[in-house]
Tab-separated table of N, CA and C in Angstrom:
chain	number	residue	atom	x	y	z
P	190	LEU	N	98.595	129.759	110.003
P	190	LEU	CA	97.892	129.944	111.249
P	190	LEU	C	96.734	128.964	111.387
P	191	GLU	N	95.977	128.760	110.287
P	191	GLU	CA	94.827	127.863	110.374
P	191	GLU	C	95.268	126.430	110.654
P	192	THR	N	96.365	125.996	110.038
P	192	THR	CA	96.863	124.642	110.271
P	192	THR	C	97.304	124.481	111.709
P	193	ALA	N	98.042	125.444	112.238
P	193	ALA	CA	98.525	125.370	113.613
P	193	ALA	C	97.374	125.413	114.608
P	194	HIS	N	96.314	126.117	114.286
P	194	HIS	CA	95.186	126.239	115.197
P	194	HIS	C	94.502	124.900	115.437
P	195	THR	N	94.562	123.991	114.482
P	195	THR	CA	93.903	122.686	114.620
P	195	THR	C	94.744	121.679	115.401
P	196	LEU	N	95.977	122.008	115.722
P	196	LEU	CA	96.887	121.074	116.390
P	196	LEU	C	96.877	121.271	117.904
P	197	PRO	N	97.305	120.252	118.650
P	197	PRO	CA	97.430	120.407	120.103
P	197	PRO	C	98.405	121.542	120.432
P	198	LEU	N	98.078	122.305	121.442
P	198	LEU	CA	98.884	123.443	121.896
P	198	LEU	C	99.113	124.458	120.785
P	199	TYR	N	98.191	124.514	119.830
P	199	TYR	CA	98.246	125.444	118.688
P	199	TYR	C	99.536	125.324	117.893
P	200	GLY	N	100.092	124.115	117.844
P	200	GLY	CA	101.267	123.863	117.017
P	200	GLY	C	102.597	124.142	117.677
P	201	VAL	N	102.607	124.563	118.929
P	201	VAL	CA	103.880	124.847	119.602
P	201	VAL	C	104.659	123.546	119.734
P	202	GLY	N	105.902	123.567	119.289
P	202	GLY	CA	106.767	122.390	119.312
P	202	GLY	C	106.707	121.572	118.035
P	203	CYS	N	105.746	121.852	117.158
P	203	CYS	CA	105.603	121.093	115.916
P	203	CYS	C	106.512	121.651	114.831
P	204	LYS	N	106.761	120.803	113.850
P	204	LYS	CA	107.599	121.159	112.708
P	204	LYS	C	106.676	121.396	111.514
P	205	PHE	N	106.848	122.520	110.807
P	205	PHE	CA	106.025	122.878	109.655
P	205	PHE	C	106.899	123.073	108.427
P	206	TRP	N	106.401	122.651	107.279
P	206	TRP	CA	107.066	122.894	106.009
P	206	TRP	C	106.012	122.990	104.925
P	207	ARG	N	106.388	123.530	103.793
P	207	ARG	CA	105.458	123.680	102.684
P	207	ARG	C	105.635	122.504	101.741
P	208	GLY	N	104.505	121.964	101.271
P	208	GLY	CA	104.551	120.835	100.360
P	208	GLY	C	103.371	120.843	99.408
P	209	ASN	N	103.535	120.173	98.266
P	209	ASN	CA	102.484	120.143	97.245
P	209	ASN	C	101.371	119.166	97.561
P	210	SER	N	101.700	118.064	98.214
P	210	SER	CA	100.685	117.049	98.517
P	210	SER	C	100.675	116.784	100.015
P	211	PRO	N	99.556	116.269	100.542
P	211	PRO	CA	99.462	116.034	101.993
P	211	PRO	C	100.492	115.043	102.540
P	212	GLU	N	100.945	114.122	101.720
P	212	GLU	CA	101.891	113.105	102.193
P	212	GLU	C	103.341	113.447	101.875
P	213	MET	N	103.590	114.643	101.379
P	213	MET	CA	104.955	115.022	101.000
P	213	MET	C	105.831	115.214	102.234
P	214	PRO	N	106.928	114.447	102.344
P	214	PRO	CA	107.808	114.607	103.505
P	214	PRO	C	108.717	115.821	103.344
P	215	ASP	N	109.335	116.202	104.438
P	215	ASP	CA	110.312	117.279	104.411
P	215	ASP	C	111.620	116.683	103.905
P	216	THR	N	111.923	116.859	102.635
P	216	THR	CA	113.101	116.227	102.054
P	216	THR	C	114.282	117.182	101.921
P	217	LYS	N	114.028	118.471	101.899
P	217	LYS	CA	115.106	119.433	101.680
P	217	LYS	C	115.692	119.970	102.976
P	218	GLY	N	115.052	119.719	104.101
P	218	GLY	CA	115.541	120.244	105.365
P	218	GLY	C	115.154	121.688	105.617
P	219	HIS	N	114.209	122.226	104.819
P	219	HIS	CA	113.708	123.584	105.018
P	219	HIS	C	112.409	123.482	105.803
P	220	TYR	N	112.434	123.900	107.048
P	220	TYR	CA	111.232	123.823	107.868
P	220	TYR	C	111.251	124.884	108.952
P	221	PHE	N	110.147	124.956	109.689
P	221	PHE	CA	109.943	125.968	110.718
P	221	PHE	C	109.410	125.273	111.958
P	222	LYS	N	110.053	125.478	113.119
P	222	LYS	CA	109.586	124.923	114.389
P	222	LYS	C	109.018	126.048	115.240
P	223	VAL	N	107.768	125.876	115.655
P	223	VAL	CA	107.068	126.915	116.408
P	223	VAL	C	107.456	126.844	117.881
P	224	SER	N	107.800	128.005	118.455
P	224	SER	CA	108.112	128.069	119.879
P	224	SER	C	107.032	128.815	120.664
P	225	SER	N	106.239	129.668	119.973
P	225	SER	CA	105.133	130.347	120.650
P	225	SER	C	104.040	130.681	119.645
P	226	ALA	N	102.806	130.675	120.135
P	226	ALA	CA	101.641	131.017	119.312
P	226	ALA	C	100.787	132.008	120.079
P	227	GLU	N	100.460	133.119	119.429
P	227	GLU	CA	99.622	134.137	120.049
P	227	GLU	C	98.535	134.510	119.046
P	228	TYR	N	97.278	134.329	119.452
P	228	TYR	CA	96.148	134.618	118.569
P	228	TYR	C	95.402	135.845	119.065
P	229	LYS	N	95.025	136.705	118.119
P	229	LYS	CA	94.182	137.854	118.426
P	229	LYS	C	92.732	137.504	118.114
P	230	LEU	N	92.511	136.842	117.005
P	230	LEU	CA	91.200	136.362	116.591
P	230	LEU	C	91.429	135.008	115.955
P	231	ARG	N	91.144	133.930	116.699
P	231	ARG	CA	91.431	132.592	116.207
P	231	ARG	C	90.440	132.205	115.141
P	232	PRO	N	90.803	131.436	114.147
P	232	PRO	CA	92.147	131.049	113.706
P	232	PRO	C	92.713	131.986	112.658
P	233	ILE	N	92.146	133.180	112.520
P	233	ILE	CA	92.473	134.035	111.385
P	233	ILE	C	93.663	134.957	111.642
P	234	ARG	N	93.692	135.616	112.767
P	234	ARG	CA	94.749	136.594	113.041
P	234	ARG	C	95.580	136.143	114.241
P	235	GLY	N	96.862	136.250	114.066
P	235	GLY	CA	97.755	135.885	115.147
P	235	GLY	C	99.187	135.863	114.673
P	236	MET	N	100.066	135.380	115.542
P	236	MET	CA	101.484	135.346	115.224
P	236	MET	C	102.089	134.053	115.767
P	237	LEU	N	102.756	133.333	114.885
P	237	LEU	CA	103.539	132.165	115.285
P	237	LEU	C	105.001	132.576	115.239
P	238	ARG	N	105.701	132.337	116.298
P	238	ARG	CA	107.138	132.640	116.344
P	238	ARG	C	107.893	131.346	116.570
P	239	GLY	N	109.074	131.276	115.981
P	239	GLY	CA	109.857	130.066	116.134
P	239	GLY	C	111.211	130.178	115.465
P	240	THR	N	111.751	129.010	115.091
P	240	THR	CA	113.078	128.922	114.490
P	240	THR	C	112.963	128.401	113.073
P	241	GLN	N	113.638	129.068	112.146
P	241	GLN	CA	113.674	128.630	110.760
P	241	GLN	C	114.921	127.776	110.544
P	242	TYR	N	114.738	126.639	109.866
P	242	TYR	CA	115.836	125.717	109.590
P	242	TYR	C	116.040	125.610	108.084
P	243	MET	N	117.297	125.504	107.670
P	243	MET	CA	117.644	125.238	106.279
P	243	MET	C	118.714	124.160	106.292
P	244	ALA	N	118.496	123.142	105.461
P	244	ALA	CA	119.392	121.983	105.418
P	244	ALA	C	119.503	121.348	106.797
P	245	GLY	N	118.424	121.414	107.586
P	245	GLY	CA	118.392	120.798	108.903
P	245	GLY	C	119.114	121.562	109.992
P	246	ARG	N	119.630	122.757	109.680
P	246	ARG	CA	120.368	123.549	110.666
P	246	ARG	C	119.621	124.837	110.963
P	247	PRO	N	119.595	125.292	112.230
P	247	PRO	CA	118.882	126.535	112.556
P	247	PRO	C	119.549	127.745	111.901
P	248	ILE	N	118.726	128.584	111.287
P	248	ILE	CA	119.226	129.781	110.615
P	248	ILE	C	118.864	131.035	111.397
P	249	ARG	N	117.545	131.178	111.716
P	249	ARG	CA	117.082	132.348	112.454
P	249	ARG	C	116.145	131.902	113.559
P	250	ASP	N	116.195	132.602	114.697
P	250	ASP	CA	115.373	132.263	115.855
P	250	ASP	C	114.488	133.452	116.218
P	251	GLY	N	113.289	133.156	116.742
P	251	GLY	CA	112.389	134.203	117.193
P	251	GLY	C	111.731	134.978	116.071
P	252	ILE	N	111.514	134.339	114.926
P	252	ILE	CA	110.907	135.028	113.781
P	252	ILE	C	109.529	134.437	113.479
P	253	ALA	N	108.755	135.159	112.696
P	253	ALA	CA	107.474	134.649	112.213
P	253	ALA	C	107.741	133.790	110.987
P	254	ALA	N	106.831	132.865	110.709
P	254	ALA	CA	106.987	131.972	109.558
P	254	ALA	C	106.968	132.772	108.269
P	255	VAL	N	107.900	132.479	107.375
P	255	VAL	CA	107.963	133.152	106.087
P	255	VAL	C	106.887	132.556	105.187
P	256	GLY	N	106.050	133.389	104.591
P	256	GLY	CA	104.995	132.920	103.697
P	256	GLY	C	103.877	132.190	104.411
P	257	LYS	N	103.551	132.638	105.627
P	257	LYS	CA	102.569	131.910	106.433
P	257	LYS	C	101.188	131.897	105.813
P	258	SER	N	100.846	132.871	104.995
P	258	SER	CA	99.505	132.924	104.413
P	258	SER	C	99.427	132.322	103.016
P	259	LEU	N	100.502	131.721	102.526
P	259	LEU	CA	100.505	131.151	101.179
P	259	LEU	C	99.870	129.775	101.108
P	260	GLY	N	99.669	129.122	102.224
P	260	GLY	CA	98.996	127.823	102.243
P	260	GLY	C	99.926	126.651	101.960
P	261	SER	N	99.344	125.462	101.855
P	261	SER	CA	100.051	124.199	101.585
P	261	SER	C	101.053	123.835	102.681
P	262	TRP	N	100.722	124.135	103.931
P	262	TRP	CA	101.617	123.813	105.035
P	262	TRP	C	101.371	122.389	105.510
P	263	ARG	N	102.426	121.661	105.733
P	263	ARG	CA	102.388	120.305	106.291
P	263	ARG	C	103.009	120.378	107.680
P	264	PHE	N	102.702	119.387	108.520
P	264	PHE	CA	103.220	119.435	109.891
P	264	PHE	C	103.626	118.051	110.358
P	265	GLU	N	104.411	118.056	111.425
P	265	GLU	CA	104.854	116.819	112.078
P	265	GLU	C	104.918	117.112	113.571
P	266	PHE	N	104.384	116.191	114.365
P	266	PHE	CA	104.425	116.372	115.818
P	266	PHE	C	105.859	116.238	116.315
P	267	PRO	N	106.192	116.854	117.471
P	267	PRO	CA	107.565	116.773	117.983
P	267	PRO	C	107.925	115.353	118.409
P	268	GLU	N	109.194	115.035	118.249
P	268	GLU	CA	109.678	113.726	118.674
P	268	GLU	C	109.631	113.657	120.198
P	269	GLY	N	109.171	112.548	120.720
P	269	GLY	CA	109.114	112.373	122.167
P	269	GLY	C	108.025	113.188	122.831
P	270	GLY	N	107.034	113.645	122.055
P	270	GLY	CA	105.937	114.407	122.628
P	270	GLY	C	105.092	113.526	123.543
P	271	HIS	N	104.512	114.106	124.567
P	271	HIS	CA	103.720	113.337	125.527
P	271	HIS	C	102.522	112.719	124.819
P	272	PRO	N	102.276	111.403	124.993
P	272	PRO	CA	101.184	110.741	124.272
P	272	PRO	C	99.794	111.254	124.636
P	273	ALA	N	99.639	111.881	125.791
P	273	ALA	CA	98.334	112.429	126.144
P	273	ALA	C	98.021	113.675	125.321
P	274	VAL	N	99.049	114.363	124.852
P	274	VAL	CA	98.858	115.572	124.061
P	274	VAL	C	98.954	115.268	122.574
P	275	TYR	N	99.986	114.571	122.172
P	275	TYR	CA	100.233	114.267	120.761
P	275	TYR	C	99.928	112.799	120.482
P	276	ARG	N	98.676	112.425	120.571
P	276	ARG	CA	98.320	111.030	120.359
P	276	ARG	C	98.229	110.736	118.865
P	277	PRO	N	98.530	109.494	118.471
P	277	PRO	CA	98.418	109.141	117.054
P	277	PRO	C	96.946	109.058	116.645
P	278	PRO	N	96.651	109.136	115.355
P	278	PRO	CA	95.259	109.031	114.915
P	278	PRO	C	94.709	107.633	115.197
P	279	PHE	N	93.398	107.540	115.303
P	279	PHE	CA	92.773	106.248	115.542
P	279	PHE	C	93.006	105.331	114.344
P	280	PRO	N	93.212	104.032	114.577
P	280	PRO	CA	93.378	103.108	113.447
P	280	PRO	C	92.053	102.918	112.727
P	281	LYS	N	92.123	102.471	111.487
P	281	LYS	CA	90.914	102.210	110.719
P	281	LYS	C	90.168	101.051	111.351
P	282	MET	N	88.840	101.125	111.264
P	282	MET	CA	88.005	100.074	111.845
P	282	MET	C	88.157	98.786	111.040
P	283	SER	N	88.063	97.668	111.730
P	283	SER	CA	88.150	96.386	111.041
P	283	SER	C	86.932	95.543	111.376
P	284	GLY	N	86.646	94.581	110.555
P	284	GLY	CA	85.562	93.632	110.830
P	284	GLY	C	84.195	94.140	110.439
P	285	ALA	N	83.186	93.656	111.160
P	285	ALA	CA	81.788	93.930	110.841
P	285	ALA	C	81.433	95.401	111.008
P	286	ALA	N	82.024	96.073	111.977
P	286	ALA	CA	81.717	97.483	112.195
P	286	ALA	C	82.152	98.322	110.994
P	287	ALA	N	83.295	97.993	110.397
P	287	ALA	CA	83.773	98.735	109.231
P	287	ALA	C	82.872	98.482	108.027
P	288	ALA	N	82.420	97.239	107.854
P	288	ALA	CA	81.542	96.915	106.732
P	288	ALA	C	80.207	97.646	106.865
P	289	ALA	N	79.663	97.712	108.080
P	289	ALA	CA	78.402	98.409	108.301
P	289	ALA	C	78.560	99.904	108.040
P	290	GLN	N	79.692	100.457	108.448
P	290	GLN	CA	79.934	101.881	108.227
P	290	GLN	C	80.095	102.171	106.738
P	291	ASP	N	80.772	101.291	105.999
P	291	ASP	CA	80.925	101.472	104.556
P	291	ASP	C	79.595	101.421	103.842
P	292	GLU	N	78.684	100.532	104.279
P	292	GLU	CA	77.365	100.436	103.677
P	292	GLU	C	76.569	101.709	103.927
P	293	GLU	N	76.664	102.266	105.124
P	293	GLU	CA	75.961	103.505	105.441
P	293	GLU	C	76.496	104.666	104.620
P	294	ALA	N	77.797	104.690	104.402
P	294	ALA	CA	78.408	105.770	103.624
P	294	ALA	C	77.991	105.673	102.154
P	295	ALA	N	77.784	104.448	101.647
P	295	ALA	CA	77.394	104.262	100.249
P	295	ALA	C	75.961	104.691	100.007
P	296	ASP	N	75.118	104.631	101.053
P	296	ASP	CA	73.704	105.017	100.889
P	296	ASP	C	73.583	106.464	100.890
């Protein structure tokens, strides 16, 4: 729930899977796609409903995420999502501005 709360549209349309490291891709095809998010007390209490996939194929629809409170959830924005909603992260700064920022961070 906490991970979905930080995403645009509270994670609706996004793909979620559990992984050990932040950069771990979904390699087994076990993931969960959210179709609706309802919060009673954000970001702590609520219900995410969606479709569970195994080996890349839908298994169950309209269910809550299995093990939602166990943590280590990774996410991916939907393919073809509108760029105004699902914009990519800002690129790293280059040139003199980046050097000045690095010096400030070191102090």
